[in-house]
Amino acid sequence: MEAYYAAMLPSPTPTIAVDKLSYEIFSLLETKFLFGAAGAGAPARLLDGGRVRVLAIDGCGAGADDALLAAAALARLEARLRDQTGDPDARVADFFDLAAGAGAGAVLAAMLLLRGADGRPRYTAAEALAFVAGSSSGGSKGGWGGRRGRWAKLFRGGGDRAFRRVFGDATLRDTVAPLLVPCYDLATAAPFVFSRADAVETDAFDFRLRDVCAATCGVARVRSVDGVTAIAAASGGVAAMGNPAAAAVTHVLHNKQEFPLANGVDDVLVLSIGAGASAAAVSGHGEATPMPTRRSPSPRELARVTAEGVADMVDESLAMAFGHACGTNYVRLQAGKAAALALADAEAAAAAAGAMLAQRNVESVLFRGRRLSERTNAEKVDALVAELVKEQERRRRSPLPNVAIKQVATPRLSSATTASSGTATARTASTMPSPASWDSRR
């Protein structure tokens, strides 16, 4: 009887072989489902046009110190790109195919992508840094920095004049690359994303950049250039879309008209820039430790902590999605907790920016909080420069364009051109208004 049952059972060798085959089949299916044809273990791509380069900047907060890391990192990135390429007028926008930002991050992204009269990006990253931190002395009460400074006023509905000075009448169409800016529409209680891809299709989704920035920095009611679409917008920086990196990656993978060869995370190179931590400090051992609580947090502090927690969740999810490519195809910059900065003058801003870049990068680990990376934020920026330059050279040699940015089907007079024609005539011309000149027009 035992021999009978033994004969009925399958032999060990075929079972192992079948299990191995099943494992390989399901692994291939899982890889293709999660990451597309470019995932690990999947067949080699037949069409390789390089990686789509994405810049995503978190919503940060209402203080100039909150946006300082992003502005300083981008200024360093641009300076290193100029050194590596030998082009003294290289811009951040030259090395990214799409930029997404929320809150303060949207202001920075829009400034770097705004097209000038000569067709080149109107502002440099150094000028964007100056806009955040301020380039003139005047003390903490009169400067851009601090919770009561002019930068903070942009998030309390007082940024109309500043945004008008910086962007003029330029719209989403007047950018050198696709721009994504999320917010929440209070009328529909649903997310809304301002997108250049939609703006070039119809005036009904084309908004002035100054209105887009106002919508993502606070609460504002904005209309499209033709008046058809109205948005009762609330800040995207304090809600679930405070970290726009996931929205940017999703846009790239599903927008086959502009990014026809992007099928998975191996086809995307992402730089995601966060802000400083406020709810937790990072210990010298690399573990996150709660800050001591002496009083009940204010509603503003609770909102900030919630936004940072959601941003960390997005970061962790993207890191898991990129898997083996995390660190090369997905680079995250995140600083630790920083003290309040006065930013009274340019020297103070430069010192604060240098301190943030010199900090060891803070990494978010799923279910384990934050830990210190082995590299500083500056070292991560420098490593990314090499990748961006390599990608630029790879793209020049490739016969297959992996990016085909939509052009305006029915061109109307470019508001960016009319706003800049009298001030920007050369590639290196600076047209950013200084804080002093902004004061004179208040």
Short mmCIF file of C-alpha atoms in Angstrom, two decimals:
data_model
loop_
_atom_site.label_atom_id
_atom_site.label_comp_id
_atom_site.label_asym_id
_atom_site.label_seq_id
_atom_site.Cartn_x
_atom_site.Cartn_y
_atom_site.Cartn_z
CA MET A 1 0.00 0.00 0.00
CA GLU A 2 2.83 2.40 0.85
CA ALA A 3 4.42 1.62 -2.51
CA TYR A 4 1.11 2.45 -4.21
CA TYR A 5 0.82 5.85 -2.58
CA ALA A 6 4.48 6.52 -3.22
CA ALA A 7 3.92 5.83 -6.90
CA MET A 8 0.98 8.24 -6.94
CA LEU A 9 3.06 11.12 -5.54
CA PRO A 10 5.07 13.27 -8.00
CA SER A 11 8.80 12.87 -7.93
CA PRO A 12 10.82 15.59 -6.08
CA THR A 13 12.78 16.69 -9.14
CA PRO A 14 9.80 17.61 -11.36
CA THR A 15 8.21 19.48 -8.42
CA ILE A 16 11.29 21.62 -7.96
CA ALA A 17 11.47 22.28 -11.68
CA VAL A 18 7.80 23.27 -11.86
CA ASP A 19 8.11 25.52 -8.80
CA LYS A 20 11.14 27.24 -10.28
CA LEU A 21 9.36 27.77 -13.60
CA SER A 22 6.28 29.12 -11.84
CA TYR A 23 8.44 31.46 -9.79
CA GLU A 24 10.17 32.79 -12.89
CA ILE A 25 6.86 33.29 -14.71
CA PHE A 26 5.22 35.14 -11.84
CA SER A 27 8.36 37.19 -11.22
CA LEU A 28 8.35 38.31 -14.85
CA LEU A 29 4.64 39.13 -14.73
CA GLU A 30 5.04 41.02 -11.46
CA THR A 31 7.99 42.98 -12.78
CA LYS A 32 6.17 43.93 -15.98
CA PHE A 33 3.02 44.88 -14.04
CA LEU A 34 4.85 47.04 -11.50
CA PHE A 35 7.63 48.54 -13.55
CA GLY A 36 6.82 47.96 -17.22
CA ALA A 37 9.06 46.28 -19.74
CA ALA A 38 12.13 48.05 -18.39
CA GLY A 39 12.03 46.40 -14.93
CA ALA A 40 14.70 44.15 -13.51
CA GLY A 41 14.67 40.72 -15.10
CA ALA A 42 12.46 41.84 -17.97
CA PRO A 43 13.49 41.61 -21.62
CA ALA A 44 15.81 44.32 -22.87
CA ARG A 45 14.15 47.37 -24.36
CA LEU A 46 14.13 47.52 -28.10
CA LEU A 47 13.88 51.31 -28.15
CA ASP A 48 16.19 53.16 -25.79
CA GLY A 49 16.02 56.92 -26.04
CA GLY A 50 17.36 57.65 -22.56
CA ARG A 51 15.63 58.68 -19.36
CA VAL A 52 13.03 61.41 -18.91
CA ARG A 53 14.45 63.86 -16.37
CA VAL A 54 12.01 65.09 -13.73
CA LEU A 55 12.45 67.81 -11.09
CA ALA A 56 10.00 67.77 -8.17
CA ILE A 57 10.06 70.30 -5.33
CA ASP A 58 7.99 69.88 -2.17
CA GLY A 59 5.56 72.46 -0.89
CA CYS A 60 7.91 73.31 1.99
CA GLY A 61 6.49 75.92 4.37
CA ALA A 62 5.75 79.60 4.80
CA GLY A 63 9.21 80.65 5.92
CA ALA A 64 12.11 81.46 3.66
CA ASP A 65 14.20 78.94 5.60
CA ASP A 66 11.81 76.17 4.54
CA ALA A 67 12.45 76.78 0.83
CA LEU A 68 16.13 77.55 1.30
CA LEU A 69 17.34 73.97 0.86
CA ALA A 70 15.59 73.62 -2.50
CA ALA A 71 16.81 77.00 -3.75
CA ALA A 72 20.37 76.41 -2.54
CA ALA A 73 20.51 72.89 -3.98
CA LEU A 74 19.30 74.12 -7.37
CA ALA A 75 21.82 76.98 -7.37
CA ARG A 76 24.63 74.51 -6.61
CA LEU A 77 23.31 72.13 -9.26
CA GLU A 78 23.30 74.85 -11.90
CA ALA A 79 26.81 76.02 -10.98
CA ARG A 80 28.17 72.47 -11.19
CA LEU A 81 26.42 71.88 -14.50
CA ARG A 82 28.12 74.96 -15.92
CA ASP A 83 31.50 73.69 -14.71
CA GLN A 84 30.97 70.18 -16.11
CA THR A 85 29.66 71.27 -19.51
CA GLY A 86 31.84 74.34 -19.98
CA ASP A 87 28.72 76.39 -20.79
CA PRO A 88 28.63 79.56 -18.65
CA ASP A 89 24.93 80.04 -19.41
CA ALA A 90 23.72 76.50 -18.72
CA ARG A 91 20.43 76.48 -16.82
CA VAL A 92 18.65 73.91 -14.68
CA ALA A 93 15.82 73.85 -17.23
CA ASP A 94 18.26 72.66 -19.92
CA PHE A 95 18.74 69.38 -18.06
CA PHE A 96 15.16 68.56 -17.01
CA ASP A 97 12.23 67.62 -19.23
CA LEU A 98 9.54 68.36 -16.67
CA ALA A 99 9.28 70.23 -13.36
CA ALA A 100 6.62 69.89 -10.68
CA GLY A 101 6.24 71.94 -7.55
CA ALA A 102 3.78 72.71 -4.79
CA GLY A 103 3.68 75.81 -2.60
CA ALA A 104 7.12 77.39 -2.42
CA GLY A 105 8.39 74.62 -4.69
CA ALA A 106 5.98 75.72 -7.40
CA VAL A 107 7.32 79.28 -7.24
CA LEU A 108 10.87 78.02 -7.70
CA ALA A 109 9.90 75.62 -10.52
CA ALA A 110 7.94 78.32 -12.36
CA MET A 111 10.82 80.80 -12.09
CA LEU A 112 13.33 78.30 -13.49
CA LEU A 113 11.07 77.34 -16.41
CA LEU A 114 9.74 80.78 -17.34
CA ARG A 115 10.72 81.62 -20.92
CA GLY A 116 12.32 84.97 -21.62
CA ALA A 117 12.16 87.09 -24.75
CA ASP A 118 15.16 85.26 -26.23
CA GLY A 119 13.55 81.86 -25.77
CA ARG A 120 15.91 80.96 -22.94
CA PRO A 121 14.91 80.51 -19.26
CA ARG A 122 14.45 84.00 -17.89
CA TYR A 123 15.85 83.40 -14.38
CA THR A 124 18.90 81.56 -13.15
CA ALA A 125 18.86 79.33 -10.09
CA ALA A 126 21.01 81.90 -8.29
CA GLU A 127 18.32 84.53 -8.92
CA ALA A 128 15.66 82.16 -7.61
CA LEU A 129 17.77 81.68 -4.46
CA ALA A 130 18.02 85.46 -4.12
CA PHE A 131 14.24 85.74 -4.42
CA VAL A 132 13.78 83.28 -1.55
CA ALA A 133 16.44 84.52 0.82
CA GLY A 134 16.71 88.17 -0.17
CA SER A 135 19.78 89.90 -1.53
CA SER A 136 19.61 93.17 0.38
CA SER A 137 20.12 93.92 4.05
CA GLY A 138 17.31 95.31 6.10
CA GLY A 139 17.04 93.20 9.19
CA SER A 140 14.74 90.34 10.01
CA LYS A 141 11.72 92.66 10.10
CA GLY A 142 12.29 94.11 6.65
CA GLY A 143 14.03 91.27 4.86
CA TRP A 144 12.61 88.39 2.91
CA GLY A 145 13.42 85.83 5.59
CA GLY A 146 11.69 84.92 8.83
CA ARG A 147 8.13 83.98 9.63
CA ARG A 148 7.12 87.66 9.41
CA GLY A 149 9.21 88.54 6.37
CA ARG A 150 7.99 89.33 2.89
CA TRP A 151 8.48 85.72 1.76
CA ALA A 152 6.02 84.54 4.41
CA LYS A 153 3.48 87.12 3.17
CA LEU A 154 3.29 85.26 -0.13
CA PHE A 155 1.52 82.49 1.78
CA ARG A 156 -0.93 84.82 3.48
CA GLY A 157 -2.49 86.27 0.34
CA GLY A 158 -0.02 89.12 0.01
CA GLY A 159 1.98 87.85 -2.92
CA ASP A 160 0.02 89.40 -5.79
CA ARG A 161 2.44 92.26 -6.37
CA ALA A 162 5.50 90.07 -5.95
CA PHE A 163 4.22 87.42 -8.34
CA ARG A 164 3.19 90.07 -10.85
CA ARG A 165 6.69 91.56 -10.75
CA VAL A 166 8.34 88.17 -11.24
CA PHE A 167 6.00 86.60 -13.82
CA GLY A 168 4.19 89.51 -15.43
CA ASP A 169 1.33 88.22 -17.60
CA ALA A 170 3.11 84.96 -18.52
CA THR A 171 0.94 81.84 -18.59
CA LEU A 172 1.54 78.11 -18.40
CA ARG A 173 2.24 78.14 -22.14
CA ASP A 174 5.18 80.48 -21.58
CA THR A 175 7.50 77.89 -20.07
CA VAL A 176 10.46 76.19 -21.72
CA ALA A 177 9.41 72.75 -20.42
CA PRO A 178 6.26 71.11 -19.03
CA LEU A 179 5.22 72.38 -15.60
CA LEU A 180 2.90 70.69 -13.09
CA VAL A 181 1.50 72.51 -10.04
CA PRO A 182 -1.05 70.75 -7.81
CA CYS A 183 -3.67 72.37 -5.61
CA TYR A 184 -7.11 71.52 -4.23
CA ASP A 185 -10.32 72.86 -5.71
CA LEU A 186 -12.55 73.74 -2.78
CA ALA A 187 -15.63 73.82 -5.02
CA THR A 188 -15.27 70.17 -6.04
CA ALA A 189 -13.28 68.95 -3.00
CA ALA A 190 -10.86 67.28 -5.39
CA PRO A 191 -7.26 67.75 -6.45
CA PHE A 192 -6.54 69.93 -9.46
CA VAL A 193 -3.25 70.05 -11.33
CA PHE A 194 -2.22 73.07 -13.39
CA SER A 195 -0.46 71.58 -16.40
CA ARG A 196 1.25 73.03 -19.44
CA ALA A 197 0.20 69.96 -21.43
CA ASP A 198 -3.44 70.94 -20.91
CA ALA A 199 -2.75 74.63 -21.43
CA VAL A 200 -1.40 74.16 -24.94
CA GLU A 201 -4.55 72.30 -25.91
CA THR A 202 -7.03 74.99 -24.95
CA ASP A 203 -7.20 78.41 -23.34
CA ALA A 204 -9.71 76.97 -20.88
CA PHE A 205 -6.81 75.33 -18.99
CA ASP A 206 -4.22 78.03 -19.50
CA PHE A 207 -3.66 80.10 -16.36
CA ARG A 208 -1.33 82.99 -15.61
CA LEU A 209 1.70 81.85 -13.67
CA ARG A 210 1.15 84.48 -11.02
CA ASP A 211 -2.32 83.02 -10.39
CA VAL A 212 -0.97 79.48 -10.36
CA CYS A 213 1.58 80.44 -7.70
CA ALA A 214 -1.06 82.26 -5.66
CA ALA A 215 -3.32 79.20 -5.84
CA THR A 216 -0.67 76.76 -4.63
CA CYS A 217 0.70 79.08 -1.92
CA GLY A 218 -2.56 79.82 -0.15
CA VAL A 219 -6.25 80.21 -0.84
CA ALA A 220 -7.19 82.02 -4.04
CA ARG A 221 -9.91 82.12 -6.65
CA VAL A 222 -8.35 82.04 -10.11
CA ARG A 223 -9.65 81.91 -13.68
CA SER A 224 -8.18 80.72 -16.94
CA VAL A 225 -7.04 83.29 -19.49
CA ASP A 226 -10.34 83.00 -21.36
CA GLY A 227 -12.40 83.11 -18.16
CA VAL A 228 -14.07 79.76 -18.80
CA THR A 229 -12.48 77.72 -16.00
CA ALA A 230 -12.68 78.96 -12.40
CA ILE A 231 -10.82 77.31 -9.52
CA ALA A 232 -11.41 78.01 -5.83
CA ALA A 233 -7.91 76.84 -4.97
CA ALA A 234 -6.35 75.86 -1.66
CA SER A 235 -2.66 75.29 -1.12
CA GLY A 236 -1.22 72.07 -2.48
CA GLY A 237 1.70 72.42 -0.09
CA VAL A 238 -0.22 71.45 3.04
CA ALA A 239 -2.29 68.65 1.56
CA ALA A 240 -1.66 65.21 0.14
CA MET A 241 0.03 66.67 -2.93
CA GLY A 242 2.65 68.60 -0.97
CA ASN A 243 5.17 66.19 -2.48
CA PRO A 244 4.43 66.34 -6.24
CA ALA A 245 6.99 63.70 -7.26
CA ALA A 246 4.43 60.89 -7.58
CA ALA A 247 2.13 63.08 -9.70
CA ALA A 248 5.08 63.98 -11.93
CA VAL A 249 6.15 60.36 -12.47
CA THR A 250 2.56 59.33 -13.18
CA HIS A 251 2.23 62.17 -15.70
CA VAL A 252 5.37 61.05 -17.53
CA LEU A 253 4.41 57.37 -17.69
CA HIS A 254 0.90 58.09 -18.97
CA ASN A 255 1.61 61.01 -21.28
CA LYS A 256 2.67 59.05 -24.36
CA GLN A 257 2.34 62.05 -26.65
CA GLU A 258 5.16 63.95 -24.96
CA PHE A 259 7.09 61.00 -23.48
CA PRO A 260 6.51 58.14 -25.93
CA LEU A 261 9.38 55.89 -24.74
CA ALA A 262 8.79 56.13 -20.98
CA ASN A 263 7.39 52.74 -19.98
CA GLY A 264 8.70 52.26 -16.44
CA VAL A 265 10.88 53.63 -13.68
CA ASP A 266 14.07 52.69 -15.53
CA ASP A 267 13.04 55.28 -18.12
CA VAL A 268 12.75 58.10 -15.58
CA LEU A 269 15.37 60.08 -13.65
CA VAL A 270 13.85 62.00 -10.71
CA LEU A 271 15.31 64.67 -8.44
CA SER A 272 12.92 65.21 -5.53
CA ILE A 273 13.70 68.02 -3.08
CA GLY A 274 12.07 68.19 0.34
CA ALA A 275 12.32 70.60 3.26
CA GLY A 276 13.64 70.51 6.79
CA ALA A 277 12.09 68.26 9.42
CA SER A 278 10.05 69.89 12.16
CA ALA A 279 8.33 67.09 14.03
CA ALA A 280 11.42 65.00 14.65
CA ALA A 281 15.13 65.43 14.93
CA VAL A 282 17.67 62.98 13.64
CA SER A 283 20.12 61.64 16.20
CA GLY A 284 23.81 61.19 15.64
CA HIS A 285 23.24 57.44 15.40
CA GLY A 286 21.08 57.94 12.36
CA GLU A 287 17.73 57.22 14.01
CA ALA A 288 14.77 59.58 14.19
CA THR A 289 13.88 60.68 17.73
CA PRO A 290 10.73 62.61 18.69
CA MET A 291 11.18 66.21 19.74
CA PRO A 292 10.24 66.90 23.37
CA THR A 293 6.76 68.32 23.69
CA ARG A 294 6.24 71.13 26.17
CA ARG A 295 2.93 72.48 24.95
CA SER A 296 0.07 71.61 22.67
CA PRO A 297 0.98 72.21 19.03
CA SER A 298 -0.77 75.02 17.20
CA PRO A 299 -3.04 74.32 14.21
CA ARG A 300 -0.28 75.61 11.89
CA GLU A 301 2.25 73.22 13.44
CA LEU A 302 -0.19 70.31 13.15
CA ALA A 303 -0.81 71.13 9.50
CA ARG A 304 2.92 71.28 8.85
CA VAL A 305 3.60 67.98 10.60
CA THR A 306 0.78 66.35 8.63
CA ALA A 307 2.11 67.70 5.33
CA GLU A 308 5.62 66.49 6.11
CA GLY A 309 4.29 63.07 7.09
CA VAL A 310 2.43 62.75 3.79
CA ALA A 311 5.51 63.93 1.88
CA ASP A 312 7.56 61.24 3.61
CA MET A 313 4.99 58.58 2.67
CA VAL A 314 5.21 59.63 -0.98
CA ASP A 315 9.00 59.51 -0.74
CA GLU A 316 8.97 56.03 0.77
CA SER A 317 6.48 54.73 -1.79
CA LEU A 318 8.53 56.05 -4.70
CA ALA A 319 11.72 54.61 -3.24
CA MET A 320 10.03 51.19 -3.06
CA ALA A 321 8.63 51.55 -6.59
CA PHE A 322 12.05 52.39 -8.02
CA GLY A 323 13.55 49.47 -6.11
CA HIS A 324 17.01 48.64 -7.46
CA ALA A 325 17.11 51.97 -9.31
CA CYS A 326 16.60 54.02 -6.12
CA GLY A 327 19.63 56.24 -5.62
CA THR A 328 20.42 56.43 -9.32
CA ASN A 329 17.06 56.98 -11.01
CA TYR A 330 15.41 58.40 -7.88
CA VAL A 331 17.38 60.95 -5.84
CA ARG A 332 15.83 62.58 -2.77
CA LEU A 333 17.26 65.61 -0.97
CA GLN A 334 16.01 66.17 2.57
CA ALA A 335 17.52 68.22 5.38
CA GLY A 336 17.20 67.74 9.10
CA LYS A 337 15.62 70.19 11.52
CA ALA A 338 17.08 73.66 11.25
CA ALA A 339 16.80 76.55 13.64
CA ALA A 340 14.77 79.60 12.64
CA LEU A 341 16.81 81.79 10.32
CA ALA A 342 16.81 85.58 10.31
CA LEU A 343 18.25 85.84 6.80
CA ALA A 344 18.95 89.52 7.39
CA ASP A 345 21.32 89.80 4.43
CA ALA A 346 22.92 87.88 1.60
CA GLU A 347 25.79 86.66 3.77
CA ALA A 348 23.43 85.17 6.36
CA ALA A 349 21.44 83.45 3.59
CA ALA A 350 24.60 82.05 2.01
CA ALA A 351 25.77 80.71 5.37
CA ALA A 352 22.39 79.10 6.08
CA ALA A 353 22.26 77.58 2.60
CA GLY A 354 25.76 76.18 2.97
CA ALA A 355 24.86 74.68 6.34
CA MET A 356 21.84 72.87 4.90
CA LEU A 357 23.82 71.50 1.97
CA ALA A 358 26.55 70.32 4.35
CA GLN A 359 24.06 68.32 6.41
CA ARG A 360 23.96 64.58 5.95
CA ASN A 361 20.99 63.71 3.80
CA VAL A 362 17.92 62.49 5.69
CA GLU A 363 16.30 59.35 4.28
CA SER A 364 12.79 58.14 5.01
CA VAL A 365 12.50 54.42 5.72
CA LEU A 366 9.13 52.69 5.55
CA PHE A 367 7.71 52.05 9.06
CA ARG A 368 10.99 53.19 10.65
CA GLY A 369 10.93 56.97 10.38
CA ARG A 370 14.01 58.85 9.28
CA ARG A 371 17.70 58.06 9.28
CA LEU A 372 20.88 59.82 8.26
CA SER A 373 22.45 58.93 4.95
CA GLU A 374 26.18 58.44 4.53
CA ARG A 375 26.30 61.35 2.06
CA THR A 376 25.54 65.02 2.51
CA ASN A 377 23.00 66.91 0.44
CA ALA A 378 25.84 68.62 -1.42
CA GLU A 379 27.44 65.27 -2.28
CA LYS A 380 24.13 64.01 -3.62
CA VAL A 381 23.78 67.09 -5.79
CA ASP A 382 27.29 66.64 -7.18
CA ALA A 383 26.63 62.97 -7.95
CA LEU A 384 23.42 63.89 -9.76
CA VAL A 385 25.29 66.40 -11.91
CA ALA A 386 27.37 63.58 -13.36
CA GLU A 387 24.20 61.63 -14.16
CA LEU A 388 22.54 64.62 -15.83
CA VAL A 389 25.57 65.38 -17.98
CA LYS A 390 25.86 61.72 -18.95
CA GLU A 391 22.17 61.68 -19.86
CA GLN A 392 22.59 64.81 -21.96
CA GLU A 393 25.41 63.25 -23.95
CA ARG A 394 23.51 60.00 -24.32
CA ARG A 395 20.54 61.89 -25.70
CA ARG A 396 22.64 63.71 -28.26
CA ARG A 397 23.93 60.40 -29.62
CA SER A 398 20.56 58.67 -29.67
CA PRO A 399 18.64 58.75 -32.97
CA LEU A 400 15.37 58.31 -31.05
CA PRO A 401 13.92 61.37 -29.30
CA ASN A 402 12.36 60.32 -25.99
CA VAL A 403 10.69 63.71 -25.43
CA ALA A 404 8.33 65.51 -27.82
CA ILE A 405 6.99 68.55 -25.98
CA LYS A 406 3.62 69.81 -27.18
CA GLN A 407 3.62 73.05 -29.09
CA VAL A 408 0.80 75.56 -29.06
CA ALA A 409 -1.58 74.63 -31.87
CA THR A 410 -3.04 78.12 -32.28
CA PRO A 411 -0.35 80.55 -31.13
CA ARG A 412 -1.47 83.74 -29.51
CA LEU A 413 0.77 86.63 -28.56
CA SER A 414 3.16 85.34 -25.92
CA SER A 415 2.60 87.31 -22.74
CA ALA A 416 6.08 86.33 -21.53
CA THR A 417 7.63 87.87 -24.63
CA THR A 418 5.77 91.14 -24.27
CA ALA A 419 6.56 91.31 -20.57
CA SER A 420 10.25 90.66 -21.10
CA SER A 421 11.00 92.29 -24.43
CA GLY A 422 12.29 95.48 -22.90
CA THR A 423 14.50 93.86 -20.26
CA ALA A 424 15.95 90.61 -21.58
CA THR A 425 17.83 90.74 -24.86
CA ALA A 426 20.80 88.42 -24.30
CA ARG A 427 21.08 84.87 -23.02
CA THR A 428 22.71 85.99 -19.81
CA ALA A 429 20.57 89.06 -19.21
CA SER A 430 19.04 89.19 -15.74
CA THR A 431 15.52 90.50 -15.44
CA MET A 432 14.64 89.52 -11.88
CA PRO A 433 13.37 92.47 -9.86
CA SER A 434 15.35 93.11 -6.71
CA PRO A 435 13.65 93.18 -3.30
CA ALA A 436 14.31 96.92 -3.16
CA SER A 437 12.53 97.54 -6.45
CA TRP A 438 9.63 95.38 -5.29
CA ASP A 439 9.34 97.57 -2.18
CA SER A 440 9.09 100.70 -4.31
CA ARG A 441 6.03 99.36 -6.11
CA ARG A 442 4.11 98.12 -3.09
#
